[in-house]
XYZ file of C-alpha atoms in Angstrom:
619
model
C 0.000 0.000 0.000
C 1.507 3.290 -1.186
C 2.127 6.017 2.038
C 0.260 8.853 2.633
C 3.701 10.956 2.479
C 4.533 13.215 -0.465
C 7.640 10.966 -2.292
C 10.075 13.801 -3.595
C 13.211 12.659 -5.777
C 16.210 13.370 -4.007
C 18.714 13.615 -6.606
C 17.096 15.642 -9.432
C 18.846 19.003 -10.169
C 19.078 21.829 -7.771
C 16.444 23.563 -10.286
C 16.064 26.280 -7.619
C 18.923 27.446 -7.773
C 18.436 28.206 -11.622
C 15.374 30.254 -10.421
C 17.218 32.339 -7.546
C 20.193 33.216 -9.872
C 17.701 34.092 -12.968
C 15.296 36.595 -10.251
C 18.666 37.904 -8.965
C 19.855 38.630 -12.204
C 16.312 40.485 -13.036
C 16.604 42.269 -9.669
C 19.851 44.332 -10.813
C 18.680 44.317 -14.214
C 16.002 46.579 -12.504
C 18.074 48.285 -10.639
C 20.535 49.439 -13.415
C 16.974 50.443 -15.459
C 16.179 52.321 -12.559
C 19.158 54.986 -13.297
C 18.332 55.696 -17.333
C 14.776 55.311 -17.640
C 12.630 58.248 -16.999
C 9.740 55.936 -15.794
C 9.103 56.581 -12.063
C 11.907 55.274 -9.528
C 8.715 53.304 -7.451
C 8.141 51.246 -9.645
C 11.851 50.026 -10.959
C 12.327 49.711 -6.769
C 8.892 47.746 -6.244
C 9.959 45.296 -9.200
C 13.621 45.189 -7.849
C 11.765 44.213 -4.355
C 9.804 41.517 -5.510
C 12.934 40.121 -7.380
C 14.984 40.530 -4.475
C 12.146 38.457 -2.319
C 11.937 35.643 -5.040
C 15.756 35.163 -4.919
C 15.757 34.764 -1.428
C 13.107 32.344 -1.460
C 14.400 30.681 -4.114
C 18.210 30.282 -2.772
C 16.048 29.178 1.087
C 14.688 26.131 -1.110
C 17.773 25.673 -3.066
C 20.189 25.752 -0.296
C 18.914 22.585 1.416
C 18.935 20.257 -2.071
C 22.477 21.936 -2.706
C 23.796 20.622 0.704
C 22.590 17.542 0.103
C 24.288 17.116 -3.161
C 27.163 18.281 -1.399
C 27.107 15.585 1.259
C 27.458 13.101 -1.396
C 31.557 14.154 -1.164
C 31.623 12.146 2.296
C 33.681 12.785 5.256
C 37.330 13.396 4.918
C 39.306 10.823 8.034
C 39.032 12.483 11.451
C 42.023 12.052 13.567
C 41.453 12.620 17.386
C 44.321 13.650 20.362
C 44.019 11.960 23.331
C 44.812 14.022 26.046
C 43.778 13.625 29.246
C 41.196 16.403 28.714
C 39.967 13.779 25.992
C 40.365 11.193 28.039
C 38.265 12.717 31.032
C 35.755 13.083 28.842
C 35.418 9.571 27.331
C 35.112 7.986 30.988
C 31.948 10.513 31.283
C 30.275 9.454 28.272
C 30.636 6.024 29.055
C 29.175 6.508 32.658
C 26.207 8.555 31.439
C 25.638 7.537 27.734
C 27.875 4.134 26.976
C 30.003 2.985 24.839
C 31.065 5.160 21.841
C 31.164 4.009 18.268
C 32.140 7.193 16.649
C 29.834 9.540 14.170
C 27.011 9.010 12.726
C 23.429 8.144 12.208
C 20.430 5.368 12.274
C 19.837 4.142 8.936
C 16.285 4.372 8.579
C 14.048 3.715 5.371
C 14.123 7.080 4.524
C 18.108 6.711 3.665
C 17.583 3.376 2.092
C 15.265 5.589 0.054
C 18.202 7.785 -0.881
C 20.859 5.463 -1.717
C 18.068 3.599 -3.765
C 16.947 6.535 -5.511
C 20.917 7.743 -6.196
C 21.789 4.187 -7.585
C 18.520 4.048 -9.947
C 20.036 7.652 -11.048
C 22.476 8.953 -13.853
C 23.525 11.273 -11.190
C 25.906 8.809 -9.346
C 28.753 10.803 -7.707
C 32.392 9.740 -9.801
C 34.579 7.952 -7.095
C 37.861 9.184 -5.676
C 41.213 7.907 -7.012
C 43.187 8.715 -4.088
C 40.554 6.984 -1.796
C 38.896 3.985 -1.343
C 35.162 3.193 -1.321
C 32.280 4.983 -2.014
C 32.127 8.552 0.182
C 28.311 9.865 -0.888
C 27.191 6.567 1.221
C 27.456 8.202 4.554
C 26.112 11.230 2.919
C 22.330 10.003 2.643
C 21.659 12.037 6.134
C 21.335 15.360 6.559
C 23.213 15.388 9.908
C 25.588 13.091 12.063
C 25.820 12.771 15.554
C 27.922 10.953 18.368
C 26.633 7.054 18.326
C 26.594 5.406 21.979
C 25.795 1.644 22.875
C 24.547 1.234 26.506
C 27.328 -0.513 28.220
C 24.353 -2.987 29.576
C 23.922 -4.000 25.735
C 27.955 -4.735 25.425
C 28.018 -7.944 27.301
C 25.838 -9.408 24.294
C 29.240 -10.203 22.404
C 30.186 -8.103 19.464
C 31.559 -9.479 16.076
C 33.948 -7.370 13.769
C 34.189 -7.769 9.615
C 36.632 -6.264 7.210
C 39.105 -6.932 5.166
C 42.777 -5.884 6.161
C 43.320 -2.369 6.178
C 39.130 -1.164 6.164
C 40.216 -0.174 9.865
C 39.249 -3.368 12.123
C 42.515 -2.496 14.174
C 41.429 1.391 14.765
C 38.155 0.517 15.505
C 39.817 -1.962 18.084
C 42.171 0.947 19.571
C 38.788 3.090 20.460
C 37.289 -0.059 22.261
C 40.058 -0.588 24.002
C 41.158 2.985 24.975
C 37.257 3.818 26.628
C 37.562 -0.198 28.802
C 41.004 0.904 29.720
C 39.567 4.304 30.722
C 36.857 2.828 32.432
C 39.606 0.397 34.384
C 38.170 -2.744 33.778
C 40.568 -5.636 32.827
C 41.607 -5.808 29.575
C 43.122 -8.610 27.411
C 43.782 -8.383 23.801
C 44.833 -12.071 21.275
C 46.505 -10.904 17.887
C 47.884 -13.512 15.676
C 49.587 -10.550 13.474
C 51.275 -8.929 16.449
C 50.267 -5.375 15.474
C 52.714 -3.010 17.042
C 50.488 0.014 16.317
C 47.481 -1.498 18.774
C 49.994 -2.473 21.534
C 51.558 1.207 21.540
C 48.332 2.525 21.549
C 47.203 0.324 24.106
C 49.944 1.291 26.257
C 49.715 4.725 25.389
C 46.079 4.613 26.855
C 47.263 3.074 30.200
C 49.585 5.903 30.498
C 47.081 8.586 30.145
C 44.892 7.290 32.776
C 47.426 7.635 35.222
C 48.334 3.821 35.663
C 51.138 2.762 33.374
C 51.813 -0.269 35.528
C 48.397 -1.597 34.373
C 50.164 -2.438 30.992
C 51.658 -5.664 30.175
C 53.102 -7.540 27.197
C 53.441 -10.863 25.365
C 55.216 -11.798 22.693
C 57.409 -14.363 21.574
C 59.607 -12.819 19.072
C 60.653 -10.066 22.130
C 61.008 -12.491 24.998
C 63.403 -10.150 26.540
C 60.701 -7.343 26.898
C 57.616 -10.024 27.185
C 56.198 -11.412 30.705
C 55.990 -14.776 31.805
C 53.221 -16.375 31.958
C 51.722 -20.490 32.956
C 48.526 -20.707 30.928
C 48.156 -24.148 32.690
C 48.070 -22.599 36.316
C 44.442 -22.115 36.180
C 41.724 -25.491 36.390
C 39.869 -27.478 38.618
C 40.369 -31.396 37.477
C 43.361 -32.606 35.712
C 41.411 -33.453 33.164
C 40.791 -30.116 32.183
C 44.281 -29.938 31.677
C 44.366 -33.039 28.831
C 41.705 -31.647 27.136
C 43.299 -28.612 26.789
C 47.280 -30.082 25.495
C 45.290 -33.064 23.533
C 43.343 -30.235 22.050
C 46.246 -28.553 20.306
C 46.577 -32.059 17.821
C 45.005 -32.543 14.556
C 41.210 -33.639 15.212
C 40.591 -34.264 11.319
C 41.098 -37.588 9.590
C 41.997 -40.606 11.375
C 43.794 -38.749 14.114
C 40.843 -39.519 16.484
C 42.860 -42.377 18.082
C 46.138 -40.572 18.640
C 44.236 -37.767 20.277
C 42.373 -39.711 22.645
C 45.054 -41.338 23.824
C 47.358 -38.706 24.059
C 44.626 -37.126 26.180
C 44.732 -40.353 28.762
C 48.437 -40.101 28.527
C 48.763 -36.167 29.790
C 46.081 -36.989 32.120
C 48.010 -39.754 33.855
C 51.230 -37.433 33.562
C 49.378 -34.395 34.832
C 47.364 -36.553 38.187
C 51.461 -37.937 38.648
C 52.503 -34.310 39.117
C 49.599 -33.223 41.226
C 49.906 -36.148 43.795
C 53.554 -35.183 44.143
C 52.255 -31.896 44.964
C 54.023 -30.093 42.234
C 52.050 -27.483 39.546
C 52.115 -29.164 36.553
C 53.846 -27.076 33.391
C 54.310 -27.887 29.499
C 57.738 -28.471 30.483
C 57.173 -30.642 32.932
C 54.714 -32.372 30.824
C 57.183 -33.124 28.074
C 59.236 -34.138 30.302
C 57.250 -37.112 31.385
C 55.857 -37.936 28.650
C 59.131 -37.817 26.328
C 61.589 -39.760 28.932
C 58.699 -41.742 30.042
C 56.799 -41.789 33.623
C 59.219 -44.395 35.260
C 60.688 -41.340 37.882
C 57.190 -39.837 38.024
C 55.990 -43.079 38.423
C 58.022 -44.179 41.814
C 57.713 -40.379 43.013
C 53.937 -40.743 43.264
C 53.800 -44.574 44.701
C 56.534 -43.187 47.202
C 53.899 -40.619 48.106
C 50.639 -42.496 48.146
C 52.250 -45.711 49.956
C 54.196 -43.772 52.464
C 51.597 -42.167 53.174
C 49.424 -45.734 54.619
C 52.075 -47.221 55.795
C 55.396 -45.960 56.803
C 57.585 -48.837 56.520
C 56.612 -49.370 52.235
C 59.829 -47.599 51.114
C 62.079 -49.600 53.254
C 60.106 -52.558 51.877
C 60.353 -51.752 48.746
C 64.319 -51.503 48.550
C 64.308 -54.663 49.762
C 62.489 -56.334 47.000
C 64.090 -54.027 44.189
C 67.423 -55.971 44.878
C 66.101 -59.607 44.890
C 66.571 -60.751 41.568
C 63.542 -61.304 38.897
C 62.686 -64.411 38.189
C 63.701 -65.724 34.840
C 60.111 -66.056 32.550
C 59.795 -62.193 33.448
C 61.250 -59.546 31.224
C 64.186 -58.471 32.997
C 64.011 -54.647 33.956
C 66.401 -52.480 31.582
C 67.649 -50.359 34.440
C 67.513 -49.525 37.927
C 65.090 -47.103 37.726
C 62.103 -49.759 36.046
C 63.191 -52.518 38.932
C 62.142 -50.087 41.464
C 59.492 -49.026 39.904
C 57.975 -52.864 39.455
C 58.637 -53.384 43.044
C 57.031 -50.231 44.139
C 53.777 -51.545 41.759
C 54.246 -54.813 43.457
C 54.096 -53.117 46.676
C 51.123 -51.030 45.738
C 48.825 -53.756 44.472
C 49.443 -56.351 47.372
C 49.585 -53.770 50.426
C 47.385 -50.968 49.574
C 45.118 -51.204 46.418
C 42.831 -53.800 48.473
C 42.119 -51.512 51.329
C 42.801 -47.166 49.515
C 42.909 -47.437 45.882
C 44.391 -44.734 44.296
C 42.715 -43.962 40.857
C 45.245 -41.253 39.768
C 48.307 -43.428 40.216
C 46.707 -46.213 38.605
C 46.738 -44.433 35.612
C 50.486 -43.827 35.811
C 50.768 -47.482 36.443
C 48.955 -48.515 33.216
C 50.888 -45.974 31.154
C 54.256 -47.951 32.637
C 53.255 -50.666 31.850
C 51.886 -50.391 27.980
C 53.752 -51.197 25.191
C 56.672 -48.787 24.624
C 56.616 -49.123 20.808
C 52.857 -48.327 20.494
C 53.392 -45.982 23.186
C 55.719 -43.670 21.574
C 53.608 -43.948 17.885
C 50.783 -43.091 20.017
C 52.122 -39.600 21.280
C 54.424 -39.046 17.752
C 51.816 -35.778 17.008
C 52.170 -34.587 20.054
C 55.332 -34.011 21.036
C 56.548 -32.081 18.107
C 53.563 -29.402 19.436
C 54.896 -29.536 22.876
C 58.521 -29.435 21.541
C 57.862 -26.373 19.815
C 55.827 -24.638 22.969
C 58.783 -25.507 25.426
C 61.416 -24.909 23.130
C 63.970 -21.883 23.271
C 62.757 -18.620 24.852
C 59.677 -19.939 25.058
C 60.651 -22.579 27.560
C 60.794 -19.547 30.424
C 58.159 -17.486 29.153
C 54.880 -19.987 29.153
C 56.829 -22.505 31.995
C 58.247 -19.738 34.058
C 59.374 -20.915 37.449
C 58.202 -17.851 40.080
C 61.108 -18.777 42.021
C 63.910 -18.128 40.199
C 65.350 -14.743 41.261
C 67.724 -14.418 38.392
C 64.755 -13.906 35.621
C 63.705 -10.456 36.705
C 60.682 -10.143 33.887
C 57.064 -10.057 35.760
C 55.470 -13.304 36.085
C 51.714 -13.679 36.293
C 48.758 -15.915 35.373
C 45.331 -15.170 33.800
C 43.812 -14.707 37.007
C 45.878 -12.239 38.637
C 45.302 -10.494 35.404
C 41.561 -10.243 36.387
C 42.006 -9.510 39.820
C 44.124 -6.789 39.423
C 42.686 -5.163 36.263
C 45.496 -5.340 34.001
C 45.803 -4.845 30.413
C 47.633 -7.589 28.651
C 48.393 -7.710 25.263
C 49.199 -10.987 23.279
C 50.685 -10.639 20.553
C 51.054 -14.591 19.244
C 53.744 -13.464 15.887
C 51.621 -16.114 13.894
C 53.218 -14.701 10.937
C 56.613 -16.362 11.724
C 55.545 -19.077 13.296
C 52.023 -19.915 12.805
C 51.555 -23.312 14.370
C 52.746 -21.826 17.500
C 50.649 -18.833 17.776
C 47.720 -20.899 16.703
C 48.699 -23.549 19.661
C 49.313 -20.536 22.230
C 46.103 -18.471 21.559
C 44.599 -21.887 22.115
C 45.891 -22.449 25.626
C 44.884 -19.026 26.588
C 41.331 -19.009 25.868
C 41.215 -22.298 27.424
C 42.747 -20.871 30.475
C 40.657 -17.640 30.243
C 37.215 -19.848 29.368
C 38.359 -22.173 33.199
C 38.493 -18.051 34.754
C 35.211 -17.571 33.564
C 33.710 -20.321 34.605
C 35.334 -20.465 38.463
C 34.169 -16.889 38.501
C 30.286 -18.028 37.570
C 30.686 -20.965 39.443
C 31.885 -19.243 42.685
C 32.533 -15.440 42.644
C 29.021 -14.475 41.268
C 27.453 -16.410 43.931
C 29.240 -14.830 46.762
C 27.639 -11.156 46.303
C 30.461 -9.850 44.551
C 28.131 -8.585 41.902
C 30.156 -5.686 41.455
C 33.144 -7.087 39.921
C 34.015 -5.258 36.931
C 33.764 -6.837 33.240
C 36.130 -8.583 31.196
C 36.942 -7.806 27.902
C 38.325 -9.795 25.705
C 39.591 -9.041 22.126
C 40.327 -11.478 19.883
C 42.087 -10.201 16.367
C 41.800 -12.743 13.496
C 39.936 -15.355 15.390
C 39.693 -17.719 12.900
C 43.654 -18.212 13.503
C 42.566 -19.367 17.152
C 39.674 -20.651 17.245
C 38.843 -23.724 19.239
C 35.739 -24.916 21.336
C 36.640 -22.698 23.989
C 35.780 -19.636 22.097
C 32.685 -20.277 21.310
C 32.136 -21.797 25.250
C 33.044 -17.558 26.012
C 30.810 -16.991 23.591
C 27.542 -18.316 24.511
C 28.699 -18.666 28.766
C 30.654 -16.191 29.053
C 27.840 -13.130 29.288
C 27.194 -15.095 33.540
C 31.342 -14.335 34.281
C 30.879 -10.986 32.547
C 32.774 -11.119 29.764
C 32.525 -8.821 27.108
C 34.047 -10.628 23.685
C 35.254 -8.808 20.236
C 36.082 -10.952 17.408
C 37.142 -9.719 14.165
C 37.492 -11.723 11.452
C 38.144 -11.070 7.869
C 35.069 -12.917 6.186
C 33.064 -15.329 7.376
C 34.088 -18.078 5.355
C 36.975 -17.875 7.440
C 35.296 -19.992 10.427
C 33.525 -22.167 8.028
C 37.179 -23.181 6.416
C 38.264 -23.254 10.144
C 35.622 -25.400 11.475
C 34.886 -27.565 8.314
C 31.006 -26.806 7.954
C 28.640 -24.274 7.431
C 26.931 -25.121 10.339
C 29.290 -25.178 12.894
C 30.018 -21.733 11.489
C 26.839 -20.590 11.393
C 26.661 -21.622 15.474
C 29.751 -19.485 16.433
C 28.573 -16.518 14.522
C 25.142 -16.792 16.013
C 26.390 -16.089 19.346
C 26.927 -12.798 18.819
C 24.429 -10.298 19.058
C 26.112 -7.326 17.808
C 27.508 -7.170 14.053
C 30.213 -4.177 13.195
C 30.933 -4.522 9.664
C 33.110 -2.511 7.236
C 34.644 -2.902 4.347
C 34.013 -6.393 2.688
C 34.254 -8.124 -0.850
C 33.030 -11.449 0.394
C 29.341 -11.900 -1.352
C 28.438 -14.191 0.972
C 29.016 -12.101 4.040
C 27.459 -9.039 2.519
C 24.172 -11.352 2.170
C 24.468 -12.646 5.809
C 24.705 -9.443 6.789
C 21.798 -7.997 5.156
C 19.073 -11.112 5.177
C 19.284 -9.862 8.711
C 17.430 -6.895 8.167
C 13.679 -6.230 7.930
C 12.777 -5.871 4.155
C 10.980 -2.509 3.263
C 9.461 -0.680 0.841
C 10.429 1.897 -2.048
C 8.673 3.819 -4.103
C 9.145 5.087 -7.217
C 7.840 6.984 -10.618
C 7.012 5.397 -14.192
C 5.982 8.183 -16.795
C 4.123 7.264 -20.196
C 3.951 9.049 -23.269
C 2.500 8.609 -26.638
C 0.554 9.333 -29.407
C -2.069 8.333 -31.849
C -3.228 8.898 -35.319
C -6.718 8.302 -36.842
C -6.251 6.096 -40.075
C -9.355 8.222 -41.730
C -8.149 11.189 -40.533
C -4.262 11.350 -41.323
C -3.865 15.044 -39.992
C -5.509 14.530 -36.723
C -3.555 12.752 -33.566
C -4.413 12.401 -29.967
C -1.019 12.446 -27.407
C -1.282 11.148 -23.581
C 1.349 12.020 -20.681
C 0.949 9.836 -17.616
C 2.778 9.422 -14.422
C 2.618 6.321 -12.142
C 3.505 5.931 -8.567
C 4.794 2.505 -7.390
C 6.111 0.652 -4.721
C 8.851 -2.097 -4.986
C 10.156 -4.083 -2.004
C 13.905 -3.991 -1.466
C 16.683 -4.304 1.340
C 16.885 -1.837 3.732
C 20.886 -1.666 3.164
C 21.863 -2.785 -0.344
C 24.468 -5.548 0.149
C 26.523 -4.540 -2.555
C 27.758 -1.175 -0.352
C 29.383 -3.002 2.135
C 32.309 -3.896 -0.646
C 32.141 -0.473 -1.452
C 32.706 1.168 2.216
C 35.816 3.486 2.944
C 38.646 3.321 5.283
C 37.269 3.844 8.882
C 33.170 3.997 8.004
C 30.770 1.226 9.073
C 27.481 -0.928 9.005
C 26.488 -2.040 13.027
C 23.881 -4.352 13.500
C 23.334 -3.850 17.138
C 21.144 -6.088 19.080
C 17.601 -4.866 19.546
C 17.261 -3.904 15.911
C 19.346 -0.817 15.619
C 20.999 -0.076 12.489
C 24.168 2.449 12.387
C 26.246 3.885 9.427
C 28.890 5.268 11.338
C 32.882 6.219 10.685
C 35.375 6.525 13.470
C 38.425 8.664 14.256
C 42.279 7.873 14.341
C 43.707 8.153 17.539
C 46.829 10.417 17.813
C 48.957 10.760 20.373
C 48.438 14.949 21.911
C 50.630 17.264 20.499
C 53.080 18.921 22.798
């Protein structure tokens, strides 16, 4: 049904302006009349009057149309100083209006009118060579404005889109600067290792007054990086196995080697535990490369000695009686005193406190060592390459070494005392490591969030600030845990960010459409600029409500009598229609420029917004 609203085209000439210069011409034309005619001077003045009324009239119509034409230039890039005047206000904005996403507008119908009408049009403004994009998109509104998200509305998880350079990394330094501002913890995940982001994370740190909030990751400067165990935090051992077995091919016929691997860390890790020692990678390769035999009478020593007090002088005792000879004779010490401390633990203490975790150390032992070590081939290269070199110290520091002055901390420390930690993970030297890294820190972060649902939200501390977590090129790091932060995460306040660079990138990632499609769903808020992928632009838009536009169809024609050759008839018809369309045309999201964006908040809004470049204040 066509609206009750007058439908005026948009882009048609500025015709009034035509009319304003033509009355102001006429109004000195009088004028000039007015000094060598001898007709009256009223009258030249009167005409001269109502000329000079018309042109003012005229221009008052004309100006509006000839702004709007004007708009269709776009928005040059806006840089913006942060000093702390800045700064001060940023925190106020976000206290009384939210978060900000930079300038702009709702896009409404009437702009999808616009941009409709404009593209139907021979009028379409010629694109810049020096710039990318089209710049008369963010022109279909008469006005911008500051755009805020209530901070209530964050915690709903936030997806970014764009290909590299469309500004996914500035849009990422004004998050971060306003949830540094606002001192809640911070930690940021990029593959790339942009240096830009972690200077201007820093940077923000240091104008709120707390520099020592600021802390750094990165393998390729493990002189200037912190140390950090991204296996200190869990609550069963198992949790621990998932999260090493985790890092190993799942695909093919891998299946076996992964589950067993699992069982095998498991047993490694429970070995550690009952000695009473934190487990590390390191000390995980080490048991499972050189095998468990040490580990293996450690934790009998523990669990026997601890029943009866006399087993370890027992055990010596039977360690040097020879074997007899249909056994397979022990190739060292080390396995004879192991058997004998099995021996021990089967006859003396299984029957009255059987220990499940050293069990599982027994039955590695005791497995076949040629299956054993085909079992475990994937994984030690992983665990080689995560304990190898620098990186030996910085993810298995020991706290107690006083030599290694770099800080050492864990995830939750990072939490409790509202830090900002950056990751950089250098996949682009090395990315099998960064991959395996980013891994074992979400894992790590997604065992935070849930201790802190399980047990910190239940104790009244309902004022514990937010997490945010920003995650650059998640597809390079994406694992189960992820998406757990995802769709749990909103209980342990956690506020996510993932930016990807299509979504095609999880599908290849997680090897169906589907599984995709379940990872993007759990996030309610879309930010999406620049992007050539015509499957994302669709995805993006299907979202949206369909409306519709209207439009004009003139007829003309004419008509001759065949008895009466010199008579015709002519007709001139107009026709208003309405045809349904998108309410953003997909096609303009490949055709966004550096900085400007599409938002798909949750709730319904729609934003076309662009942000500014943060600069450092000049002195």
């Amino acid at each position: 049904m066509l609206s009750d609203q007058p439908y005026l085209q948009s882009w048609r000439p500025v015709y009034e302006l035509s009319s304003a210069v033509l009355w102001f011409t006429s109004m000195n034309t009088a004028l000039c009349l007015s000094f060598f005619s001898p007709l009256p001077l009223s009258g030249f003045l009167a005409t001269a009057s109502v000329c000079a009324g018309m042109t003012v009239l005229r221009l008052g119509q004309a100006l509006p149309r000839w702004q709007q034409h004007r708009r269709l230039k776009g928005q040059s890039l806006s840089f913006l100083a942060l000093n702390p005047q800045q700064c001060l206000k940023l925190q106020q904005d976000n206290e009384q209006k939210g978060l900000w996403l930079g300038w702009g507008f709702e896009w409404q119908r009437e702009h999808g009118q616009k941009a409709w009408d404009l593209m139907k049009s021979d009028n379409m403004p010629a694109k810049l060579q020096n710039s990318m994009g089209a710049h008369w998109i963010h022109g279909m509104a008469d006005h911008e404005q500051p755009l805020f998200q209530p901070l209530e509305q964050v915690q709903m998880h936030t997806m970014v889109i764009g290909v590299p350079g469309s500004g996914k990394t500035r849009l990422f330094d004004l998050l971060v600067t306003q949830a540094v501002l606002r001192g809640e913890p911070v930690i940021i995940i990029d593959p790339k290792g942009d240096h830009d982001l972690a200077s201007h994370t820093q940077r923000s740190c240091e104008l709120s007054g707390q520099r020592q909030r600021f802390m750094k990751f990165h393998p390729g400067f493990p002189a200037e990086s912190v140390r950090i165990n991204l296996l200190q935090h869990f609550n069963r051992s198992s949790e621990l196995a998932s999260r090493i077995a985790g890092l190993m091919p799942s695909s093919g016929n891998n299946a076996p080697f992964q589950a067993f691997a699992q069982k095998a860390v498991d047993a490694v890790v429970q070995g550690y535990l009952l000695c009473g020692q934190r487990p590390t990678l390191v000390l995980i390769r080490q048991g499972l490369e050189s095998g468990v035999t040490k580990l293996l009478i450690r934790a009998l020593t523990m669990v026997c000695t601890q029943h009866q007090a006399q087993a370890e002088k027992a055990v010596a005792q039977q360690a040097k009686q020879p074997q007899p000879k249909n056994q397979r004779q022990p190739s060292s010490k080390s396995e004879q005193l192991a058997k004998a401390w099995i021996n021990y633990y089967r006859d003396e203490i299984m029957p009255e406190h059987p220990c499940t975790d050293v069990e599982g150390l027994i039955s590695l032992f005791e497995h076949d060592r040629a299956h054993y070590s085909k079992m475990i081939a994937t994984l030690l290269p992983i665990l080689g390459m995560l304990t190898g070199g620098a990186l030996a110290d910085l993810l298995s520091p020991d706290p107690t070494n006083i030599n290694d002055h770099r800080p050492c901390t864990q995830t939750t420390a990072l939490v409790e005392q509202q830090k900002v930690m950056y990751f950089g993970l250098d996949s682009l030297s090395d990315p099998m490591v960064g991959k395996s890294i980013g891994q074992l820190l979400l894992a790590d972060l997604a065992a935070v969030a849930g201790d802190r649902y399980n047990y910190s939200m239940q104790e009244g501390e309902k004022q514990a600030k937010p997490i945010n977590l920003f995650v650059d090129e998640a597809a390079e790091v994406l694992c189960p845990q992820l998406l757990s932060l995802l769709n749990k995460g909103r209980g342990a306040k956690f506020r996510c960010y993932v930016a990807t660079q299509t979504l095609a990138d999880f599908e290849a990632q997680l090897g169906s459409e589907a599984a995709a499609q379940q990872f993007i769903d759990n996030c309610n808020h879309l930010i999406c600029l620049r992007t050539q992928n015509p499957e994302t632009q669709k995805f993006i838009t299907d979202k949206l409500p369909p409306v519709r536009y209207r439009y004009f169809i003139r007829n003309q024609g004419v008509s001759t009598d065949a008895n009466r050759p010199m008579e015709f008839t002519g007709n001139l018809s107009e026709q208003q229609l309405e045809e349904t369309g998108d309410l953003f045309p997909p096609q303009l999201l490949g055709e966004l420029p550096n900085l400007e964006y599409i938002a798909r908040l949750g709730g319904g809004r729609l934003l076309k917004a662009r942000i500014p470049i943060l600069t450092e204040p000049q002195h």
